[in-house]
Amino acid sequence: MSNFSSCIYSGLIIHKRFKPKKHFFSYKAFSLLIDLNEIEDLEKKINFFSHNKFNILSFYNIDHGPRDGSSLTKWVKKNLVKAKININEVSIKLLCFPRFFGYVFNPLSIFYCYDKHEQLRAVLYEVKNTFNEQHTYVFRSKPSSKIILHKCNKKFYVSPFIEMKTFYNFRLLKPGKSINIQIKQTDSHGLLFLAQQVGKKINLNSKSLFYQFLKHPLMSFKIIVAIHFEAFRLWSKGIKLVKKKIKIKNNLSLEK
């Protein structure tokens, strides 16, 4: 048994495009839900996992938040204050992929922010594209809600096959025995695209993490290759490219 509140979620990631032409792909993957207060203990207890150092599996601060290697906890707290979300004794957990042999690409990472009563009070959706750019959407969350619903305008160029004038509809279950994350992207005419991640909770320890590593070898490399391969498939179907106009390396929006 693990004594960590951090855990593994092993499951499936699904992408469905509904127009102008239908397209579907999925792949198996696992994510870590890392309690940022536990990161140093994880490094001590799991020999092949490191924090800010090269290893078979690792987690680097520089991959998230301000991406300058500084404290992610301080960065989240600062942005909660900006968003006027007051949480006393905040506890922060981050859902993300780990680095495999020093490499990772996280299309979406999620910061879950809890109060001292372990009630979820805020969610930060950290979206990246393959141009090394990032945008974080900051939302308040109702502690009483089992299902988290958020909606906002798309503010960040991600796919070269989707127009900017679209909307994100986030729907997630609070992390528990499983996760179920859905992001529906819509335009003025209806549903355009659906991304979903589902997974079952696994206690985090050396044995279970190494098993996931063996089950998903070189997962990070597989993800980035899959993104480019699926982009080629979309292009071959004749879906028009949307040009990227503005480069924003790191940005953030405070949503209602």
mmCIF file of C-alpha atoms in Angstrom:
data_model
loop_
_atom_site.group_PDB
_atom_site.id
_atom_site.type_symbol
_atom_site.label_atom_id
_atom_site.label_comp_id
_atom_site.label_asym_id
_atom_site.label_seq_id
_atom_site.Cartn_x
_atom_site.Cartn_y
_atom_site.Cartn_z
ATOM 1 C CA MET A 1 0.000 0.000 0.000
ATOM 2 C CA SER A 2 1.063 3.550 -0.734
ATOM 3 C CA ASN A 3 1.084 6.279 1.887
ATOM 4 C CA PHE A 4 1.008 8.972 -0.784
ATOM 5 C CA SER A 5 -1.998 11.049 -1.758
ATOM 6 C CA SER A 6 -0.265 11.222 -5.154
ATOM 7 C CA CYS A 7 -1.354 8.398 -7.454
ATOM 8 C CA ILE A 8 -1.370 6.960 -10.964
ATOM 9 C CA TYR A 9 -4.296 7.046 -13.397
ATOM 10 C CA SER A 10 -3.962 4.436 -16.129
ATOM 11 C CA GLY A 11 -6.361 4.408 -19.047
ATOM 12 C CA LEU A 12 -7.156 5.793 -22.463
ATOM 13 C CA ILE A 13 -7.013 9.090 -24.346
ATOM 14 C CA ILE A 14 -9.560 9.627 -27.139
ATOM 15 C CA HIS A 15 -9.807 12.273 -29.864
ATOM 16 C CA LYS A 16 -12.913 12.610 -32.061
ATOM 17 C CA ARG A 17 -13.412 15.165 -34.827
ATOM 18 C CA PHE A 18 -16.941 15.621 -36.132
ATOM 19 C CA LYS A 19 -16.501 18.112 -38.999
ATOM 20 C CA PRO A 20 -15.729 19.064 -41.671
ATOM 21 C CA LYS A 21 -14.726 15.391 -41.894
ATOM 22 C CA LYS A 22 -14.914 12.725 -39.223
ATOM 23 C CA HIS A 23 -11.679 11.555 -37.664
ATOM 24 C CA PHE A 24 -10.916 9.359 -34.649
ATOM 25 C CA PHE A 25 -7.902 8.040 -32.792
ATOM 26 C CA SER A 26 -7.078 6.801 -29.302
ATOM 27 C CA TYR A 27 -4.091 5.546 -27.366
ATOM 28 C CA LYS A 28 -3.365 4.004 -23.998
ATOM 29 C CA ALA A 29 -1.474 6.130 -21.495
ATOM 30 C CA PHE A 30 -0.994 6.826 -17.817
ATOM 31 C CA SER A 31 -0.799 10.094 -15.915
ATOM 32 C CA LEU A 32 0.509 11.001 -12.487
ATOM 33 C CA LEU A 33 -1.581 13.013 -10.071
ATOM 34 C CA ILE A 34 1.214 14.624 -8.064
ATOM 35 C CA ASP A 35 0.598 16.289 -4.736
ATOM 36 C CA LEU A 36 3.149 19.084 -4.986
ATOM 37 C CA ASN A 37 3.812 18.797 -1.253
ATOM 38 C CA GLU A 38 4.981 15.195 -1.771
ATOM 39 C CA ILE A 39 7.339 15.601 -4.710
ATOM 40 C CA GLU A 40 10.546 15.393 -2.647
ATOM 41 C CA ASP A 41 9.305 12.266 -0.808
ATOM 42 C CA LEU A 42 8.419 10.608 -4.113
ATOM 43 C CA GLU A 43 11.990 11.121 -5.272
ATOM 44 C CA LYS A 44 13.352 9.568 -2.063
ATOM 45 C CA LYS A 45 11.069 6.520 -2.123
ATOM 46 C CA ILE A 46 11.230 5.686 -5.851
ATOM 47 C CA ASN A 47 14.762 5.156 -7.145
ATOM 48 C CA PHE A 48 13.971 5.471 -10.854
ATOM 49 C CA PHE A 49 11.916 8.665 -10.378
ATOM 50 C CA SER A 50 13.536 12.086 -9.875
ATOM 51 C CA HIS A 51 12.539 15.696 -9.337
ATOM 52 C CA ASN A 52 14.359 18.193 -11.572
ATOM 53 C CA LYS A 53 17.004 15.574 -12.384
ATOM 54 C CA PHE A 54 17.418 13.089 -15.230
ATOM 55 C CA ASN A 55 16.100 9.586 -14.604
ATOM 56 C CA ILE A 56 14.037 6.859 -16.249
ATOM 57 C CA LEU A 57 10.957 8.798 -15.139
ATOM 58 C CA SER A 58 11.085 12.332 -13.800
ATOM 59 C CA PHE A 59 9.150 15.507 -13.068
ATOM 60 C CA TYR A 60 10.593 18.957 -13.792
ATOM 61 C CA ASN A 61 9.171 22.251 -12.523
ATOM 62 C CA ILE A 62 10.335 23.874 -15.755
ATOM 63 C CA ASP A 63 7.710 21.919 -17.716
ATOM 64 C CA HIS A 64 4.814 23.714 -16.025
ATOM 65 C CA GLY A 65 3.546 27.040 -14.684
ATOM 66 C CA PRO A 66 6.001 29.887 -15.375
ATOM 67 C CA ARG A 67 8.402 27.330 -16.943
ATOM 68 C CA ASP A 68 11.433 28.916 -15.322
ATOM 69 C CA GLY A 69 12.054 26.167 -12.756
ATOM 70 C CA SER A 70 10.621 28.152 -9.847
ATOM 71 C CA SER A 71 8.082 26.917 -7.294
ATOM 72 C CA LEU A 72 4.841 25.761 -8.923
ATOM 73 C CA THR A 73 2.998 26.101 -5.623
ATOM 74 C CA LYS A 74 3.927 29.795 -5.339
ATOM 75 C CA TRP A 75 2.958 30.378 -8.970
ATOM 76 C CA VAL A 76 -0.469 28.785 -8.513
ATOM 77 C CA LYS A 77 -1.110 30.715 -5.286
ATOM 78 C CA LYS A 78 -0.141 33.990 -6.980
ATOM 79 C CA ASN A 79 -2.595 33.387 -9.801
ATOM 80 C CA LEU A 80 -5.382 32.365 -7.435
ATOM 81 C CA VAL A 81 -4.956 35.735 -5.739
ATOM 82 C CA LYS A 82 -5.113 37.472 -9.141
ATOM 83 C CA ALA A 83 -8.336 35.605 -9.873
ATOM 84 C CA LYS A 84 -9.723 36.614 -6.447
ATOM 85 C CA ILE A 85 -10.037 32.981 -5.421
ATOM 86 C CA ASN A 86 -9.269 32.960 -1.709
ATOM 87 C CA ILE A 87 -8.195 29.554 -0.412
ATOM 88 C CA ASN A 88 -6.742 29.204 3.064
ATOM 89 C CA GLU A 89 -4.023 26.546 3.383
ATOM 90 C CA VAL A 90 -4.293 25.566 -0.281
ATOM 91 C CA SER A 91 -3.219 22.067 -1.349
ATOM 92 C CA ILE A 92 -2.316 21.592 -5.004
ATOM 93 C CA LYS A 93 -2.274 18.436 -7.115
ATOM 94 C CA LEU A 94 -1.089 18.330 -10.718
ATOM 95 C CA LEU A 95 -2.296 15.797 -13.299
ATOM 96 C CA CYS A 96 0.341 15.339 -15.984
ATOM 97 C CA PHE A 97 2.561 12.934 -17.875
ATOM 98 C CA PRO A 98 6.048 12.316 -16.423
ATOM 99 C CA ARG A 99 9.213 12.688 -18.443
ATOM 100 C CA PHE A 100 10.482 9.475 -20.058
ATOM 101 C CA PHE A 101 14.303 9.527 -20.187
ATOM 102 C CA GLY A 102 14.186 13.304 -19.955
ATOM 103 C CA TYR A 103 11.471 13.969 -22.549
ATOM 104 C CA VAL A 104 7.793 14.842 -22.198
ATOM 105 C CA PHE A 105 5.027 16.611 -24.075
ATOM 106 C CA ASN A 106 1.895 17.460 -22.094
ATOM 107 C CA PRO A 107 -0.945 18.667 -24.373
ATOM 108 C CA LEU A 108 -3.007 19.244 -21.216
ATOM 109 C CA SER A 109 -2.001 19.387 -17.552
ATOM 110 C CA ILE A 110 -4.499 20.172 -14.796
ATOM 111 C CA PHE A 111 -3.844 21.816 -11.433
ATOM 112 C CA TYR A 112 -6.471 20.891 -8.813
ATOM 113 C CA CYS A 113 -6.552 23.338 -5.889
ATOM 114 C CA TYR A 114 -8.061 22.170 -2.578
ATOM 115 C CA ASP A 115 -8.783 24.036 0.656
ATOM 116 C CA LYS A 116 -7.885 22.815 4.152
ATOM 117 C CA HIS A 117 -11.105 20.754 4.220
ATOM 118 C CA GLU A 118 -10.002 18.915 1.039
ATOM 119 C CA GLN A 119 -12.716 20.642 -0.981
ATOM 120 C CA LEU A 120 -11.860 21.441 -4.590
ATOM 121 C CA ARG A 121 -11.962 25.235 -4.986
ATOM 122 C CA ALA A 122 -10.162 25.994 -8.258
ATOM 123 C CA VAL A 123 -8.911 24.320 -11.436
ATOM 124 C CA LEU A 124 -6.146 25.493 -13.777
ATOM 125 C CA TYR A 125 -6.090 23.988 -17.271
ATOM 126 C CA GLU A 126 -2.595 24.249 -18.731
ATOM 127 C CA VAL A 127 -2.691 23.780 -22.520
ATOM 128 C CA LYS A 128 0.423 23.400 -24.681
ATOM 129 C CA ASN A 129 0.996 23.232 -28.407
ATOM 130 C CA THR A 130 3.863 21.744 -30.395
ATOM 131 C CA PHE A 131 5.443 25.210 -30.869
ATOM 132 C CA ASN A 132 6.589 25.236 -27.206
ATOM 133 C CA GLU A 133 3.806 27.665 -26.287
ATOM 134 C CA GLN A 134 1.401 27.484 -23.377
ATOM 135 C CA HIS A 135 -1.814 29.028 -22.122
ATOM 136 C CA THR A 136 -3.418 28.440 -18.715
ATOM 137 C CA TYR A 137 -7.140 28.890 -18.091
ATOM 138 C CA VAL A 138 -7.930 29.616 -14.417
ATOM 139 C CA PHE A 139 -11.399 28.721 -13.090
ATOM 140 C CA ARG A 140 -13.193 28.799 -9.769
ATOM 141 C CA SER A 141 -14.797 25.490 -8.742
ATOM 142 C CA LYS A 142 -17.865 24.875 -6.577
ATOM 143 C CA PRO A 143 -16.824 22.622 -3.652
ATOM 144 C CA SER A 144 -20.234 20.913 -3.548
ATOM 145 C CA SER A 145 -20.213 19.836 -7.202
ATOM 146 C CA LYS A 146 -19.200 16.257 -8.061
ATOM 147 C CA ILE A 147 -19.013 17.165 -11.734
ATOM 148 C CA ILE A 148 -16.902 20.168 -12.725
ATOM 149 C CA LEU A 149 -18.214 22.231 -15.645
ATOM 150 C CA HIS A 150 -16.320 25.149 -17.163
ATOM 151 C CA LYS A 151 -16.752 27.068 -20.410
ATOM 152 C CA CYS A 152 -14.714 29.766 -22.121
ATOM 153 C CA ASN A 153 -13.613 31.146 -25.464
ATOM 154 C CA LYS A 154 -10.581 29.515 -27.021
ATOM 155 C CA LYS A 155 -7.681 31.943 -26.540
ATOM 156 C CA PHE A 156 -4.721 29.899 -27.724
ATOM 157 C CA TYR A 157 -3.644 28.331 -31.026
ATOM 158 C CA VAL A 158 -3.354 24.556 -30.634
ATOM 159 C CA SER A 159 -4.311 22.555 -33.714
ATOM 160 C CA PRO A 160 -3.480 23.814 -37.215
ATOM 161 C CA PHE A 161 -6.802 22.298 -38.307
ATOM 162 C CA ILE A 162 -9.163 24.186 -35.953
ATOM 163 C CA GLU A 163 -10.123 27.853 -36.200
ATOM 164 C CA MET A 164 -9.482 30.197 -33.270
ATOM 165 C CA LYS A 165 -13.112 31.368 -33.058
ATOM 166 C CA THR A 166 -14.334 28.368 -31.057
ATOM 167 C CA PHE A 167 -15.332 27.561 -27.486
ATOM 168 C CA TYR A 168 -14.085 25.102 -24.866
ATOM 169 C CA ASN A 169 -16.543 23.138 -22.750
ATOM 170 C CA PHE A 170 -14.719 21.338 -19.918
ATOM 171 C CA ARG A 171 -16.438 18.520 -18.021
ATOM 172 C CA LEU A 172 -14.535 16.541 -15.395
ATOM 173 C CA LEU A 173 -15.190 14.296 -12.478
ATOM 174 C CA LYS A 174 -13.244 15.132 -9.350
ATOM 175 C CA PRO A 175 -10.251 12.768 -9.133
ATOM 176 C CA GLY A 176 -11.181 9.717 -7.079
ATOM 177 C CA LYS A 177 -11.233 6.027 -7.934
ATOM 178 C CA SER A 178 -11.190 7.127 -11.545
ATOM 179 C CA ILE A 179 -10.841 10.210 -13.725
ATOM 180 C CA ASN A 180 -13.013 11.238 -16.646
ATOM 181 C CA ILE A 181 -12.000 14.438 -18.405
ATOM 182 C CA GLN A 182 -13.931 15.674 -21.423
ATOM 183 C CA ILE A 183 -13.209 18.769 -23.490
ATOM 184 C CA LYS A 184 -15.769 19.575 -26.152
ATOM 185 C CA GLN A 185 -14.773 22.205 -28.674
ATOM 186 C CA THR A 186 -17.659 23.928 -30.412
ATOM 187 C CA ASP A 187 -18.166 26.648 -32.978
ATOM 188 C CA SER A 188 -21.254 28.693 -33.825
ATOM 189 C CA HIS A 189 -22.722 25.681 -35.654
ATOM 190 C CA GLY A 190 -22.237 23.033 -32.959
ATOM 191 C CA LEU A 191 -19.837 20.310 -31.866
ATOM 192 C CA LEU A 192 -16.514 20.283 -33.672
ATOM 193 C CA PHE A 193 -14.127 18.180 -31.599
ATOM 194 C CA LEU A 194 -14.045 16.028 -28.458
ATOM 195 C CA ALA A 195 -10.986 15.086 -26.398
ATOM 196 C CA GLN A 196 -11.368 12.685 -23.485
ATOM 197 C CA GLN A 197 -9.124 11.044 -20.915
ATOM 198 C CA VAL A 198 -10.361 8.207 -18.738
ATOM 199 C CA GLY A 199 -8.365 6.233 -16.201
ATOM 200 C CA LYS A 200 -8.504 4.097 -13.097
ATOM 201 C CA LYS A 201 -6.655 5.013 -9.942
ATOM 202 C CA ILE A 202 -3.588 2.980 -8.947
ATOM 203 C CA ASN A 203 -1.626 3.517 -5.741
ATOM 204 C CA LEU A 204 1.725 5.115 -6.422
ATOM 205 C CA ASN A 205 4.748 3.080 -5.363
ATOM 206 C CA SER A 206 7.893 1.702 -7.009
ATOM 207 C CA LYS A 207 6.263 -1.528 -8.172
ATOM 208 C CA SER A 208 3.127 0.027 -9.681
ATOM 209 C CA LEU A 209 5.006 2.872 -11.368
ATOM 210 C CA PHE A 210 7.591 0.553 -12.918
ATOM 211 C CA TYR A 211 4.786 -1.675 -14.188
ATOM 212 C CA GLN A 212 3.192 1.340 -15.914
ATOM 213 C CA PHE A 213 6.565 2.207 -17.418
ATOM 214 C CA LEU A 214 6.869 -1.323 -18.844
ATOM 215 C CA LYS A 215 3.242 -1.269 -20.014
ATOM 216 C CA HIS A 216 3.687 2.077 -21.819
ATOM 217 C CA PRO A 217 7.320 2.090 -23.019
ATOM 218 C CA LEU A 218 8.560 5.438 -24.349
ATOM 219 C CA MET A 219 5.071 6.893 -23.909
ATOM 220 C CA SER A 220 6.126 10.539 -24.273
ATOM 221 C CA PHE A 221 7.826 9.859 -27.609
ATOM 222 C CA LYS A 222 4.792 7.882 -28.764
ATOM 223 C CA ILE A 223 2.471 10.825 -27.984
ATOM 224 C CA ILE A 224 4.401 13.407 -29.989
ATOM 225 C CA VAL A 225 4.804 10.999 -32.929
ATOM 226 C CA ALA A 226 1.070 10.220 -32.807
ATOM 227 C CA ILE A 227 0.191 13.942 -32.885
ATOM 228 C CA HIS A 228 2.203 14.502 -36.058
ATOM 229 C CA PHE A 229 0.989 11.283 -37.676
ATOM 230 C CA GLU A 230 -2.654 12.202 -37.050
ATOM 231 C CA ALA A 231 -1.977 15.703 -38.386
ATOM 232 C CA PHE A 232 -0.722 14.099 -41.595
ATOM 233 C CA ARG A 233 -3.903 12.009 -41.795
ATOM 234 C CA LEU A 234 -6.065 15.120 -41.394
ATOM 235 C CA TRP A 235 -4.072 16.937 -44.071
ATOM 236 C CA SER A 236 -4.445 13.942 -46.418
ATOM 237 C CA LYS A 237 -8.230 14.117 -45.929
ATOM 238 C CA GLY A 238 -8.156 17.632 -47.339
ATOM 239 C CA ILE A 239 -8.910 19.558 -44.125
ATOM 240 C CA LYS A 240 -7.611 23.086 -44.562
ATOM 241 C CA LEU A 241 -4.769 24.446 -42.476
ATOM 242 C CA VAL A 242 -5.306 27.380 -40.125
ATOM 243 C CA LYS A 243 -2.273 29.655 -40.103
ATOM 244 C CA LYS A 244 -0.718 30.671 -36.833
ATOM 245 C CA LYS A 245 -0.427 34.448 -36.515
ATOM 246 C CA ILE A 246 0.855 35.334 -33.050
ATOM 247 C CA LYS A 247 3.516 33.574 -31.014
ATOM 248 C CA ILE A 248 2.862 33.598 -27.253
ATOM 249 C CA LYS A 249 5.303 31.469 -25.305
ATOM 250 C CA ASN A 250 3.399 31.580 -22.020
ATOM 251 C CA ASN A 251 0.104 33.266 -21.209
ATOM 252 C CA LEU A 252 -2.752 32.993 -18.720
ATOM 253 C CA SER A 253 -6.426 34.003 -18.540
ATOM 254 C CA LEU A 254 -8.648 34.366 -15.498
ATOM 255 C CA GLU A 255 -12.058 32.914 -16.364
ATOM 256 C CA LYS A 256 -15.424 33.325 -14.669
#
